[in-house]
XYZ file of N, CA and C in Angstrom:
711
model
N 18.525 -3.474 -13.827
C 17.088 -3.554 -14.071
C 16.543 -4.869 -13.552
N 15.552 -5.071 -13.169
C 14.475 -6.083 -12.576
C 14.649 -7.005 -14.126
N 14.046 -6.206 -14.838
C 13.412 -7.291 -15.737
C 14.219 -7.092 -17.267
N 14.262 -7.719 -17.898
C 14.911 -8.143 -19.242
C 14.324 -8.203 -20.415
N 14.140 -7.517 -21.388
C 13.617 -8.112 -22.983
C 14.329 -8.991 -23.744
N 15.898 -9.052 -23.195
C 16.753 -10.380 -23.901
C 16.065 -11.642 -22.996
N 15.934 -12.883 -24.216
C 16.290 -14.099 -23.483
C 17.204 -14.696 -22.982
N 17.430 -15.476 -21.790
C 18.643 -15.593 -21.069
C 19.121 -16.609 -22.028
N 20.558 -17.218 -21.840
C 21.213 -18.387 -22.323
C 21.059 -19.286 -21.902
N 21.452 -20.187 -22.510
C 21.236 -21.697 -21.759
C 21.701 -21.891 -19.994
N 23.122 -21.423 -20.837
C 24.184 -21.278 -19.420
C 23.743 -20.509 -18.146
N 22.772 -19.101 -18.678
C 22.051 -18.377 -17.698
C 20.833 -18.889 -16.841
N 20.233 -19.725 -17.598
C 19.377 -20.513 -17.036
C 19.729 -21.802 -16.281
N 20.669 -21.798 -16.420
C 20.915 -23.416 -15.619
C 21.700 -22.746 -14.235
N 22.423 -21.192 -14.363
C 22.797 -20.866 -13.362
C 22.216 -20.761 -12.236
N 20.835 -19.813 -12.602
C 19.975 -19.453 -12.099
C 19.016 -20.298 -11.924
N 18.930 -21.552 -12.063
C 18.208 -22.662 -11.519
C 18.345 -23.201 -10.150
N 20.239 -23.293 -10.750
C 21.059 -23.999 -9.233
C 21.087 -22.850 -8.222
N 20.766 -21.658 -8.285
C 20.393 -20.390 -7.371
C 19.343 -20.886 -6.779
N 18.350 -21.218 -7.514
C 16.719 -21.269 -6.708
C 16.744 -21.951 -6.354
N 17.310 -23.493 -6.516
C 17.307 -24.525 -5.432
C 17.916 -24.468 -4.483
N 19.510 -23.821 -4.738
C 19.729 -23.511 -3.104
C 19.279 -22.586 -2.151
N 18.604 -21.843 -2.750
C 17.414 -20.074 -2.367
C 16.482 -21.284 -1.567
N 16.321 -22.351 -2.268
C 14.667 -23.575 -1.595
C 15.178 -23.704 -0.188
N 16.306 -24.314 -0.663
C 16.890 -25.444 0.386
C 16.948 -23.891 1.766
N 17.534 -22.921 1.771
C 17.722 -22.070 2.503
C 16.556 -21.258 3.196
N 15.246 -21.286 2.441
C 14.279 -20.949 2.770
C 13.564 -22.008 3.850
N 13.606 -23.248 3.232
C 13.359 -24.553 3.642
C 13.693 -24.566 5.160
N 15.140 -24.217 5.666
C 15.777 -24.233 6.695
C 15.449 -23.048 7.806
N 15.103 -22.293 7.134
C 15.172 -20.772 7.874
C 13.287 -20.664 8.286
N 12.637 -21.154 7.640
C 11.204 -20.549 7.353
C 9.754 -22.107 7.926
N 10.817 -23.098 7.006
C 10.068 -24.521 6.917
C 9.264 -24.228 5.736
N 9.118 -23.434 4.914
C 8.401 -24.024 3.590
C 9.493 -24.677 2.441
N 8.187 -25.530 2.243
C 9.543 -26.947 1.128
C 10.018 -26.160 -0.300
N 10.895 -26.248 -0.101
C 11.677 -26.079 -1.291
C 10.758 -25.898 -2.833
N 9.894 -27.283 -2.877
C 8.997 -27.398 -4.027
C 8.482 -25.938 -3.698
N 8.138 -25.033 -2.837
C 6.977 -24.214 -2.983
C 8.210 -22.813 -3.088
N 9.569 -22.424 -3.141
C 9.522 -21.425 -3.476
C 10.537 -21.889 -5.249
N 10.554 -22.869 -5.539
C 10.536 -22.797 -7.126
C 9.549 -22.497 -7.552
N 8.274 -22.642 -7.242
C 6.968 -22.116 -7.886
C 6.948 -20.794 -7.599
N 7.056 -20.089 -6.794
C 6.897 -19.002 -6.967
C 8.426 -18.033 -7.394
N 9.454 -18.316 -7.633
C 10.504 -18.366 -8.644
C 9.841 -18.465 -9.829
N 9.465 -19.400 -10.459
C 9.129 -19.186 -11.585
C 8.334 -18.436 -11.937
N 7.293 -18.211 -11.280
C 6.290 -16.690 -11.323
C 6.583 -15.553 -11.001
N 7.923 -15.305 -10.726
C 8.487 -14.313 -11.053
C 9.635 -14.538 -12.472
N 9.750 -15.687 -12.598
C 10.564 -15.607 -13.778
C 9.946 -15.604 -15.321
N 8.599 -15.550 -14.776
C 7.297 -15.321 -16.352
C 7.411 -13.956 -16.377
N 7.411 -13.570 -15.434
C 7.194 -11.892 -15.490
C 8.416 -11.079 -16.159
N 9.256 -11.532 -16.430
C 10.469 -11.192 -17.008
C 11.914 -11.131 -16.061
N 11.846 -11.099 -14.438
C 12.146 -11.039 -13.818
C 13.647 -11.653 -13.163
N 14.853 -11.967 -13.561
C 16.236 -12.263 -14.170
C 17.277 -11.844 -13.107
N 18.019 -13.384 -12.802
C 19.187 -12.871 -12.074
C 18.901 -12.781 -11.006
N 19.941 -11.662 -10.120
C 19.834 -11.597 -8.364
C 18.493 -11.211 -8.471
N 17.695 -10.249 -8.896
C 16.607 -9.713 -8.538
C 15.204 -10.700 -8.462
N 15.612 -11.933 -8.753
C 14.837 -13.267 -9.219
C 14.921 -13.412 -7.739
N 16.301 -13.787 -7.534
C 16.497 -14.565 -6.047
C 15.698 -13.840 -4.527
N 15.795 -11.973 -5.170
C 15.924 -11.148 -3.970
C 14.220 -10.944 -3.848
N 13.503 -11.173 -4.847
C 12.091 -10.921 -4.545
C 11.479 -12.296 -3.843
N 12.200 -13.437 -4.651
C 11.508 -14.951 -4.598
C 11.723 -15.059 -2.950
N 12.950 -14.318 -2.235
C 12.899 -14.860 -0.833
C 12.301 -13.515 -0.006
N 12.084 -12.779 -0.654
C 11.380 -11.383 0.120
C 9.761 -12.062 0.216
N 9.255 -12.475 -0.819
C 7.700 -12.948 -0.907
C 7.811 -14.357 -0.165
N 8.646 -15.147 0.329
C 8.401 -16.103 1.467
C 8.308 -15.804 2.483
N 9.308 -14.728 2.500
C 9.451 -14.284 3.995
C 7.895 -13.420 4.582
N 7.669 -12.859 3.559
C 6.005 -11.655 3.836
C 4.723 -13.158 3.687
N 4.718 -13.958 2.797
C 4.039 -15.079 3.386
C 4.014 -15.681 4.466
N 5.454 -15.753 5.062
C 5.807 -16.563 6.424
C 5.442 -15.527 7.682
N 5.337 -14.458 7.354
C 5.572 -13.509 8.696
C 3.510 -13.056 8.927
N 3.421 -13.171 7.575
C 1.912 -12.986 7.783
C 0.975 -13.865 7.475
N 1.407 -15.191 7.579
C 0.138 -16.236 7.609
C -0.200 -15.877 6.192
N 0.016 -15.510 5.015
C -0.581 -15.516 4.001
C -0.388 -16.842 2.301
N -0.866 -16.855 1.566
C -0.603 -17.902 1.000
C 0.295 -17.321 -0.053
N 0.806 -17.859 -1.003
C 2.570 -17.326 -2.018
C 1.594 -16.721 -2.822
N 0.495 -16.434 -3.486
C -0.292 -16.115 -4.551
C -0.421 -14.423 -3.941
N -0.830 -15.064 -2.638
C -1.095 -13.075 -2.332
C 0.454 -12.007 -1.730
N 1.589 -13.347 -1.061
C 2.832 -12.452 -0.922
C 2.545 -12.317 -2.360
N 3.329 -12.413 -3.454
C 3.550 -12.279 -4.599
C 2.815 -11.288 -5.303
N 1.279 -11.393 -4.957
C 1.286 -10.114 -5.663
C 1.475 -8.877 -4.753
N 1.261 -9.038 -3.520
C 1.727 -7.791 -2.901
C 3.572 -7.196 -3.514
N 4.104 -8.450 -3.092
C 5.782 -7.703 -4.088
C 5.870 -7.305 -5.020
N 4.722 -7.870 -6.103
C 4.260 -7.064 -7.145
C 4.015 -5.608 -7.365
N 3.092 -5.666 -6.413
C 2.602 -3.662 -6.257
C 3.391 -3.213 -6.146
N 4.268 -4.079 -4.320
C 5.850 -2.906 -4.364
C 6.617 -2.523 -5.266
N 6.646 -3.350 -5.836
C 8.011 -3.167 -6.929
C 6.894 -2.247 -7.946
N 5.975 -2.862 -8.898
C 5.555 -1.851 -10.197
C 4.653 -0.662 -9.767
N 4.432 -0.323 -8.556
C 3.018 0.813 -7.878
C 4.072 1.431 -7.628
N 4.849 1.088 -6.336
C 5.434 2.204 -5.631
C 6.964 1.890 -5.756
N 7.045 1.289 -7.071
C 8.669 1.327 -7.369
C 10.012 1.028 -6.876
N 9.628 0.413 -5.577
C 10.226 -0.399 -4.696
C 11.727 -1.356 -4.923
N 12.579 -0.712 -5.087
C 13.676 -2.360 -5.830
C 13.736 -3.308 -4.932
N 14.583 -4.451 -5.552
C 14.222 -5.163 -5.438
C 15.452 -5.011 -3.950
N 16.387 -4.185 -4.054
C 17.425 -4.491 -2.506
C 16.689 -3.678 -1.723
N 15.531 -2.880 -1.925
C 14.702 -2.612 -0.472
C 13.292 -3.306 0.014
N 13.233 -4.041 -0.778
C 12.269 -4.784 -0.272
C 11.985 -5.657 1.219
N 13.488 -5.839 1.657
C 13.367 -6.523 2.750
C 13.520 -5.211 3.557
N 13.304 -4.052 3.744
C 12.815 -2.934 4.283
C 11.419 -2.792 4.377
N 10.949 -3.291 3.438
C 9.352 -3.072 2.762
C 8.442 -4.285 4.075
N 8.847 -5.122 3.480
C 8.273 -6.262 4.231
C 8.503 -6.640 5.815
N 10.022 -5.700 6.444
C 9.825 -5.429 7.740
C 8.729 -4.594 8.194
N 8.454 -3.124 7.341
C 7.434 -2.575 7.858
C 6.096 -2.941 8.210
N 5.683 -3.912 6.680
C 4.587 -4.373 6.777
C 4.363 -5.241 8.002
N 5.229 -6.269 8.321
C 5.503 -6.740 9.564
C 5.280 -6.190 10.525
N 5.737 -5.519 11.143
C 5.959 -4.485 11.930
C 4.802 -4.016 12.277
N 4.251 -3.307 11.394
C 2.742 -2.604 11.291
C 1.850 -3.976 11.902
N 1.842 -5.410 11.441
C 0.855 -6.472 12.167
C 1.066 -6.459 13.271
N 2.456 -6.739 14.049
C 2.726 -7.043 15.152
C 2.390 -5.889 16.299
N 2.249 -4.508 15.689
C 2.047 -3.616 16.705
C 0.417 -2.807 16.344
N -0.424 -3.430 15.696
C -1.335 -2.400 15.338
C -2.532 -3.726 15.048
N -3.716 -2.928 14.984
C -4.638 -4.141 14.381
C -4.754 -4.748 13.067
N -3.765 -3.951 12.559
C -4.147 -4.663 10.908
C -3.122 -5.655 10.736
N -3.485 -6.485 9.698
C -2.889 -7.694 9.011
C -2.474 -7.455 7.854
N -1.331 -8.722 7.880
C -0.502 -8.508 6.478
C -1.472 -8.970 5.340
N -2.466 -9.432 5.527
C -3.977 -9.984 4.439
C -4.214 -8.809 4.541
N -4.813 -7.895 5.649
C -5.298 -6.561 5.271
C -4.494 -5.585 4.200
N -3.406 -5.662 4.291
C -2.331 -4.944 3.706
C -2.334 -5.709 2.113
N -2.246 -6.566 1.797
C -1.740 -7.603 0.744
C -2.922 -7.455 -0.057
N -4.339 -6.760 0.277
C -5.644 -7.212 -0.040
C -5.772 -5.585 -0.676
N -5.426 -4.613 0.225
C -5.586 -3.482 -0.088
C -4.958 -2.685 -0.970
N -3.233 -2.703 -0.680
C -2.391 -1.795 -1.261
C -2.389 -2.147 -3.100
N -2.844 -2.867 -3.455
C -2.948 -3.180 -4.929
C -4.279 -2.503 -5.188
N -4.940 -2.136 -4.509
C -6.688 -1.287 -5.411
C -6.466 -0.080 -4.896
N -5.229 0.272 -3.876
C -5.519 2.282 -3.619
C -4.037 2.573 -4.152
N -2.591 1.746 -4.318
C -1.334 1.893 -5.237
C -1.524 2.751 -5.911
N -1.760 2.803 -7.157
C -2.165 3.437 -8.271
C -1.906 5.108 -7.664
N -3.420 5.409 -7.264
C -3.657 6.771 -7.211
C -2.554 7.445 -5.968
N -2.248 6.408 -5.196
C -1.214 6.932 -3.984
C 0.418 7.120 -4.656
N 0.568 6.471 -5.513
C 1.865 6.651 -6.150
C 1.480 8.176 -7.055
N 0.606 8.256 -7.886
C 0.569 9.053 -8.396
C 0.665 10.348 -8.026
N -0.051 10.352 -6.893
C -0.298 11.448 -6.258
C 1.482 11.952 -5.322
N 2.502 10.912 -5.344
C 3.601 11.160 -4.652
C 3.383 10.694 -3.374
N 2.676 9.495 -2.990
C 2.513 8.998 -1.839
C 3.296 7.273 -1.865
N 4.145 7.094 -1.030
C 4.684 5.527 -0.986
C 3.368 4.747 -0.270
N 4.004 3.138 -0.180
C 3.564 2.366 0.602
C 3.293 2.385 1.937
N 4.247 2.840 2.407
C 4.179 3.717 4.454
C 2.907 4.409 4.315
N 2.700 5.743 3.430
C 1.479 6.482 3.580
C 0.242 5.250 3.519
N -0.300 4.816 2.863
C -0.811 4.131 2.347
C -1.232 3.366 3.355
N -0.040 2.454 4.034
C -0.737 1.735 5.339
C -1.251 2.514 6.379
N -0.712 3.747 6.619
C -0.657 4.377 7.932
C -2.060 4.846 7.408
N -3.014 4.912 6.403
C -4.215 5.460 6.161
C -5.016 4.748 6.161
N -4.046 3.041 5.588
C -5.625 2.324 5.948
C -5.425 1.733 7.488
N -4.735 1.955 8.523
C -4.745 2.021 9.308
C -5.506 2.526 9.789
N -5.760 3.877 9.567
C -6.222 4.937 10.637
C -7.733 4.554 10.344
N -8.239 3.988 9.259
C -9.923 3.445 9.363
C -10.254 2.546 9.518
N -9.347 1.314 10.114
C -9.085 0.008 10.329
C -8.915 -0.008 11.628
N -8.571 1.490 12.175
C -8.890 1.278 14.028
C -10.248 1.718 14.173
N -11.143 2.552 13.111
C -12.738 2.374 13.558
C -13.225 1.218 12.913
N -13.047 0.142 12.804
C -13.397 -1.128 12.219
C -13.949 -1.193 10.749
N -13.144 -0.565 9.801
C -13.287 -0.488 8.468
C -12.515 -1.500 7.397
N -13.339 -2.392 7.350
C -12.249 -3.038 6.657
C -11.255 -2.364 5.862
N -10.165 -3.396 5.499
C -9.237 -2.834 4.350
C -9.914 -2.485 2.931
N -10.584 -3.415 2.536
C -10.871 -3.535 1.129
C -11.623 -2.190 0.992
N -12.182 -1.977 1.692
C -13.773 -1.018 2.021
C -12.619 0.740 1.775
N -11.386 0.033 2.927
C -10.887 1.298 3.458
C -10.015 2.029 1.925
N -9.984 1.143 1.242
C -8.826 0.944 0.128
C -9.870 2.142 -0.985
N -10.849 1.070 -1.131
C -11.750 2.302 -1.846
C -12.159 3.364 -1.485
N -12.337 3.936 -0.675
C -12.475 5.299 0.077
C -11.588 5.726 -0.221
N -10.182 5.618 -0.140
C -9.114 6.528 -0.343
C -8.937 6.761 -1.923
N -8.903 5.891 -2.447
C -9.204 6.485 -4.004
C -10.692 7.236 -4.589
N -11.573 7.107 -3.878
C -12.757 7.810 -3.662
C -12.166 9.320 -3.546
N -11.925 9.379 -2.042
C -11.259 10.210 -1.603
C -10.277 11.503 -2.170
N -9.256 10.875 -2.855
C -8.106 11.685 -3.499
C -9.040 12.066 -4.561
N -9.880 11.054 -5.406
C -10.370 11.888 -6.611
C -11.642 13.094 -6.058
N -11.928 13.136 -5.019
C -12.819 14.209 -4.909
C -11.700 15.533 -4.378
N -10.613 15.016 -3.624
C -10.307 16.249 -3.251
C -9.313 17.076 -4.610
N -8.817 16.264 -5.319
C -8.119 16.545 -6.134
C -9.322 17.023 -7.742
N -10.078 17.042 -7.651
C -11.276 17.820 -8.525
C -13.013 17.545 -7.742
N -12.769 18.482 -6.866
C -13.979 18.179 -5.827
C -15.086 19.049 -7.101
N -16.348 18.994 -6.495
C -17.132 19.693 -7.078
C -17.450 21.309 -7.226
N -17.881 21.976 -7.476
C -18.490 23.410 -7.579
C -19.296 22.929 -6.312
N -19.936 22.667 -5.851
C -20.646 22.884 -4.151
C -20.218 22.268 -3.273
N -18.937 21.882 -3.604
C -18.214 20.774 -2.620
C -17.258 22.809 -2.061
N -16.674 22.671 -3.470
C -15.635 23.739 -2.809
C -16.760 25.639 -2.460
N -17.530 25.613 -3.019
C -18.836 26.604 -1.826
C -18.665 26.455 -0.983
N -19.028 25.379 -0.815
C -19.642 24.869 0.735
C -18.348 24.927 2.071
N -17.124 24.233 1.379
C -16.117 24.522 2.138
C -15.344 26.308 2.516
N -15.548 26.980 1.276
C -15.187 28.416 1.224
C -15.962 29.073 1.926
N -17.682 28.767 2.287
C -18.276 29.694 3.207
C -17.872 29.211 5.055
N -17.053 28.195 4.983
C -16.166 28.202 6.377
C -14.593 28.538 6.402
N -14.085 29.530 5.521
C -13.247 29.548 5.073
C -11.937 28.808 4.670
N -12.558 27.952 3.765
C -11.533 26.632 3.447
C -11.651 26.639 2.512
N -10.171 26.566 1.684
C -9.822 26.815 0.132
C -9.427 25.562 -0.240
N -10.257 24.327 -1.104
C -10.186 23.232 -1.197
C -8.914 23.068 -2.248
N -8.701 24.285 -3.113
C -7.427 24.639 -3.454
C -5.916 24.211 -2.892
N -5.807 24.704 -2.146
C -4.981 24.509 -1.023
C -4.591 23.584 -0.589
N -5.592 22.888 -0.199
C -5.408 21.472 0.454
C -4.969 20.720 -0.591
N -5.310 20.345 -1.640
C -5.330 20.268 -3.013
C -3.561 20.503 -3.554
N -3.469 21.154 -3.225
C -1.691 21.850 -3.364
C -0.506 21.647 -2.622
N -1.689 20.387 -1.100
C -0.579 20.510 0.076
C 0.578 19.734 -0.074
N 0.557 19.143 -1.215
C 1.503 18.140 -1.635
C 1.370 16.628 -1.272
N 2.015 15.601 -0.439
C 1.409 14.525 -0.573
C 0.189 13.925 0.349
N -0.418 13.158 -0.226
C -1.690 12.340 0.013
C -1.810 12.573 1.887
N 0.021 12.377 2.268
C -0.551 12.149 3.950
C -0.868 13.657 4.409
N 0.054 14.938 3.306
C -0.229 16.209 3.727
C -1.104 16.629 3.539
N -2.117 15.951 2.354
C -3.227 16.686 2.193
C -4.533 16.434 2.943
N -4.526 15.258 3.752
C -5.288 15.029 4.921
C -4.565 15.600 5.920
N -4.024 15.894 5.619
C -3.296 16.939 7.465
C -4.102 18.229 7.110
N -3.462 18.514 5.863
C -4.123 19.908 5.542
C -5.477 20.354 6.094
N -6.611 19.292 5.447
C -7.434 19.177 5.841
C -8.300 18.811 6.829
N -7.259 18.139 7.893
C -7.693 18.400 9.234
C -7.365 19.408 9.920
N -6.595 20.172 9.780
C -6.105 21.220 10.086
C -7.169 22.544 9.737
N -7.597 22.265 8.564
C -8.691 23.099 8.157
C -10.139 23.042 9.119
N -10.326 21.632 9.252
C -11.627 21.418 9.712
C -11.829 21.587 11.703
N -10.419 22.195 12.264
C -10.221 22.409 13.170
C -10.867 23.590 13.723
N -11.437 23.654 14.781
C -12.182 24.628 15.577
C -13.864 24.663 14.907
N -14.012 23.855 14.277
C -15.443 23.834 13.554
C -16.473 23.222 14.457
N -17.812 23.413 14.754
C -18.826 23.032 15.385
C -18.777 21.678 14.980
N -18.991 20.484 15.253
C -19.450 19.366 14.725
C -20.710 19.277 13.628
N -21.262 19.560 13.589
C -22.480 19.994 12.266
C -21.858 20.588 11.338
N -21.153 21.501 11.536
C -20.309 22.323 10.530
C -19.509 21.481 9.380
N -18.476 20.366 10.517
C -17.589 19.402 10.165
C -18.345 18.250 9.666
N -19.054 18.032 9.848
C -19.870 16.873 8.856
C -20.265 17.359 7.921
N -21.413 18.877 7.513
C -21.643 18.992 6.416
C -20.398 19.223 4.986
N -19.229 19.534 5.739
C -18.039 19.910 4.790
C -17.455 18.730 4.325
N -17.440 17.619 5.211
C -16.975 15.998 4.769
C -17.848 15.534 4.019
N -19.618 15.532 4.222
C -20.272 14.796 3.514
C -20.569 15.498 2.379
N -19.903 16.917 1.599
C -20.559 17.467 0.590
C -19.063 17.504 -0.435
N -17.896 17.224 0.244
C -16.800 16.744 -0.758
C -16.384 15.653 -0.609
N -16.997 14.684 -0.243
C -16.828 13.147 -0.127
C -17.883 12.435 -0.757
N -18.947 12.714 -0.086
C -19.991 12.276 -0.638
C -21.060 11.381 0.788
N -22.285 11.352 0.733
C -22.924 10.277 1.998
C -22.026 8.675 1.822
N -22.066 8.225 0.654
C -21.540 7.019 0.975
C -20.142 6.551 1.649
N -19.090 7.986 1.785
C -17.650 7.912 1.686
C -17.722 8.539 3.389
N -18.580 8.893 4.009
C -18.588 9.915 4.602
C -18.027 9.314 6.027
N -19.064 8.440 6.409
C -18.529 7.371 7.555
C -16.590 7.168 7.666
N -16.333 6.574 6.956
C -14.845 6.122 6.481
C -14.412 7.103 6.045
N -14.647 8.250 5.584
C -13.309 9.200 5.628
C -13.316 10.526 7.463
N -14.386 9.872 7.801
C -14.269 10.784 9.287
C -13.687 9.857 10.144
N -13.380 8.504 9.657
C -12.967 7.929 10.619
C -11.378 8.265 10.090
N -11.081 8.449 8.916
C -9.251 8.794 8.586
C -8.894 10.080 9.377
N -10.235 10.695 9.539
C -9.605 12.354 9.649
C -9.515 12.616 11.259
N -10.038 11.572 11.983
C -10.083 11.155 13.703
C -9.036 10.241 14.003
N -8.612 9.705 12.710
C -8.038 8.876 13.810
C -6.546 9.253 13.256
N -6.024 9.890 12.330
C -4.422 9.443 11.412
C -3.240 10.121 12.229
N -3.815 10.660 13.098
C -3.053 11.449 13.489
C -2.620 10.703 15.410
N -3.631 9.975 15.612
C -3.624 9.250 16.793
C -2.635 7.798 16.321
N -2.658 7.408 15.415
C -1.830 6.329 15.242
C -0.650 6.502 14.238
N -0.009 7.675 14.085
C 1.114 8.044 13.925
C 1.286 8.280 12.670
């Protein structure tokens, strides 16, 4: 387990001290941030209940996602946060986690700030729904290549899931008189299938057609930013 309801021992704590300083000194060497700065954020994971290797394995996962994305230890940290309590992430895949996110900056327009800023306000409903962290970027991706911010893009998608997942009585009319069973889509299983679904649905439709069906189960304000998910998710992989 990550985290602990026993208090450690004396002996446990002094172990795991001489861990984080040499975790500093090694970070220090590998990265160039001083030592002083990943005991601080060691210990903010060690408020959280957070004990042992899994202390060591997050404290150098959140330098490394600070170091790779220009970001400051307050926002790695809580991004390792989400991973680990949103999308359940342990703590030995995390340095999987934080290659992707990587990965995703170096080859795409978004940033690990875009990412670090977002995945904590759309987490929630994307886990719930059976969607990881991968889905999640690859969506706010896809409205972040029509110049949507993250934050913006973050709320739309929880916008989003809650309309399709109990759309309205004239949301699902309106879609059934083009024969689209908002049902369905609804059923397609996860978050990235159920925008497939639904592009898939909205395929061969007049353009007038396809706007009135987005803007009457989305809503005018959502409408912009979710035509830009449904144009683009499929162009950027």
């Amino acid at each position: 387990d990550v985290c602990s309801s026993d208090p450690p021992s004396q002996q446990q704590i002094d172990q795991i001290s001489k861990q984080v300083l040499n975790l500093g000194a090694q970070v220090a060497s590998q990265m160039g941030i001083a030592q002083s700065e990943t005991t601080k954020v060691a210990a903010n994971f060690a408020a959280m209940g957070i004990q042992g290797q899994s202390l060591l394995d997050v404290t150098y996962q959140a330098q490394r996602l600070s170091k790779l994305g220009a970001i400051d230890a307050t926002q790695a940290t809580n991004a390792i946060v989400s991973l680990q309590n949103v999308y359940r992430v342990s703590s030995q895949d995390l340095g999987n986690a934080v290659n992707f996110l990587s990965s995703m900056q170096k080859q795409t327009t978004m940033s690990l700030q875009d990412m670090t800023e977002a995945i904590p306000r759309v987490g929630p409903i994307m886990q719930q729904l059976g969607g990881n962290y991968k889905d999640t970027a690859v969506m706010l991706l896809a409205m972040r290549e029509a110049g949507v911010p993250a934050a913006q893009a973050a709320n739309a998608l929880k916008s989003a899931f809650a309309s399709l997942i109990a759309p309205t009585a004239a949301a699902s009319k309106q879609a059934a008189s083009f024969g689209i069973n908002l049902d369905s889509i609804r059923n397609a299983g996860t978050p990235i299938q159920m925008i497939e679904r639904l592009q898939q649905s909205l395929q061969g439709l007049a353009p007038i057609a396809r706007e009135q069906i987005i803007e009457k189960i989305f809503g005018k304000f959502q409408f912009a930013r979710i035509s830009a998910l449904l144009d683009n998710l499929g162009r950027v992989g």
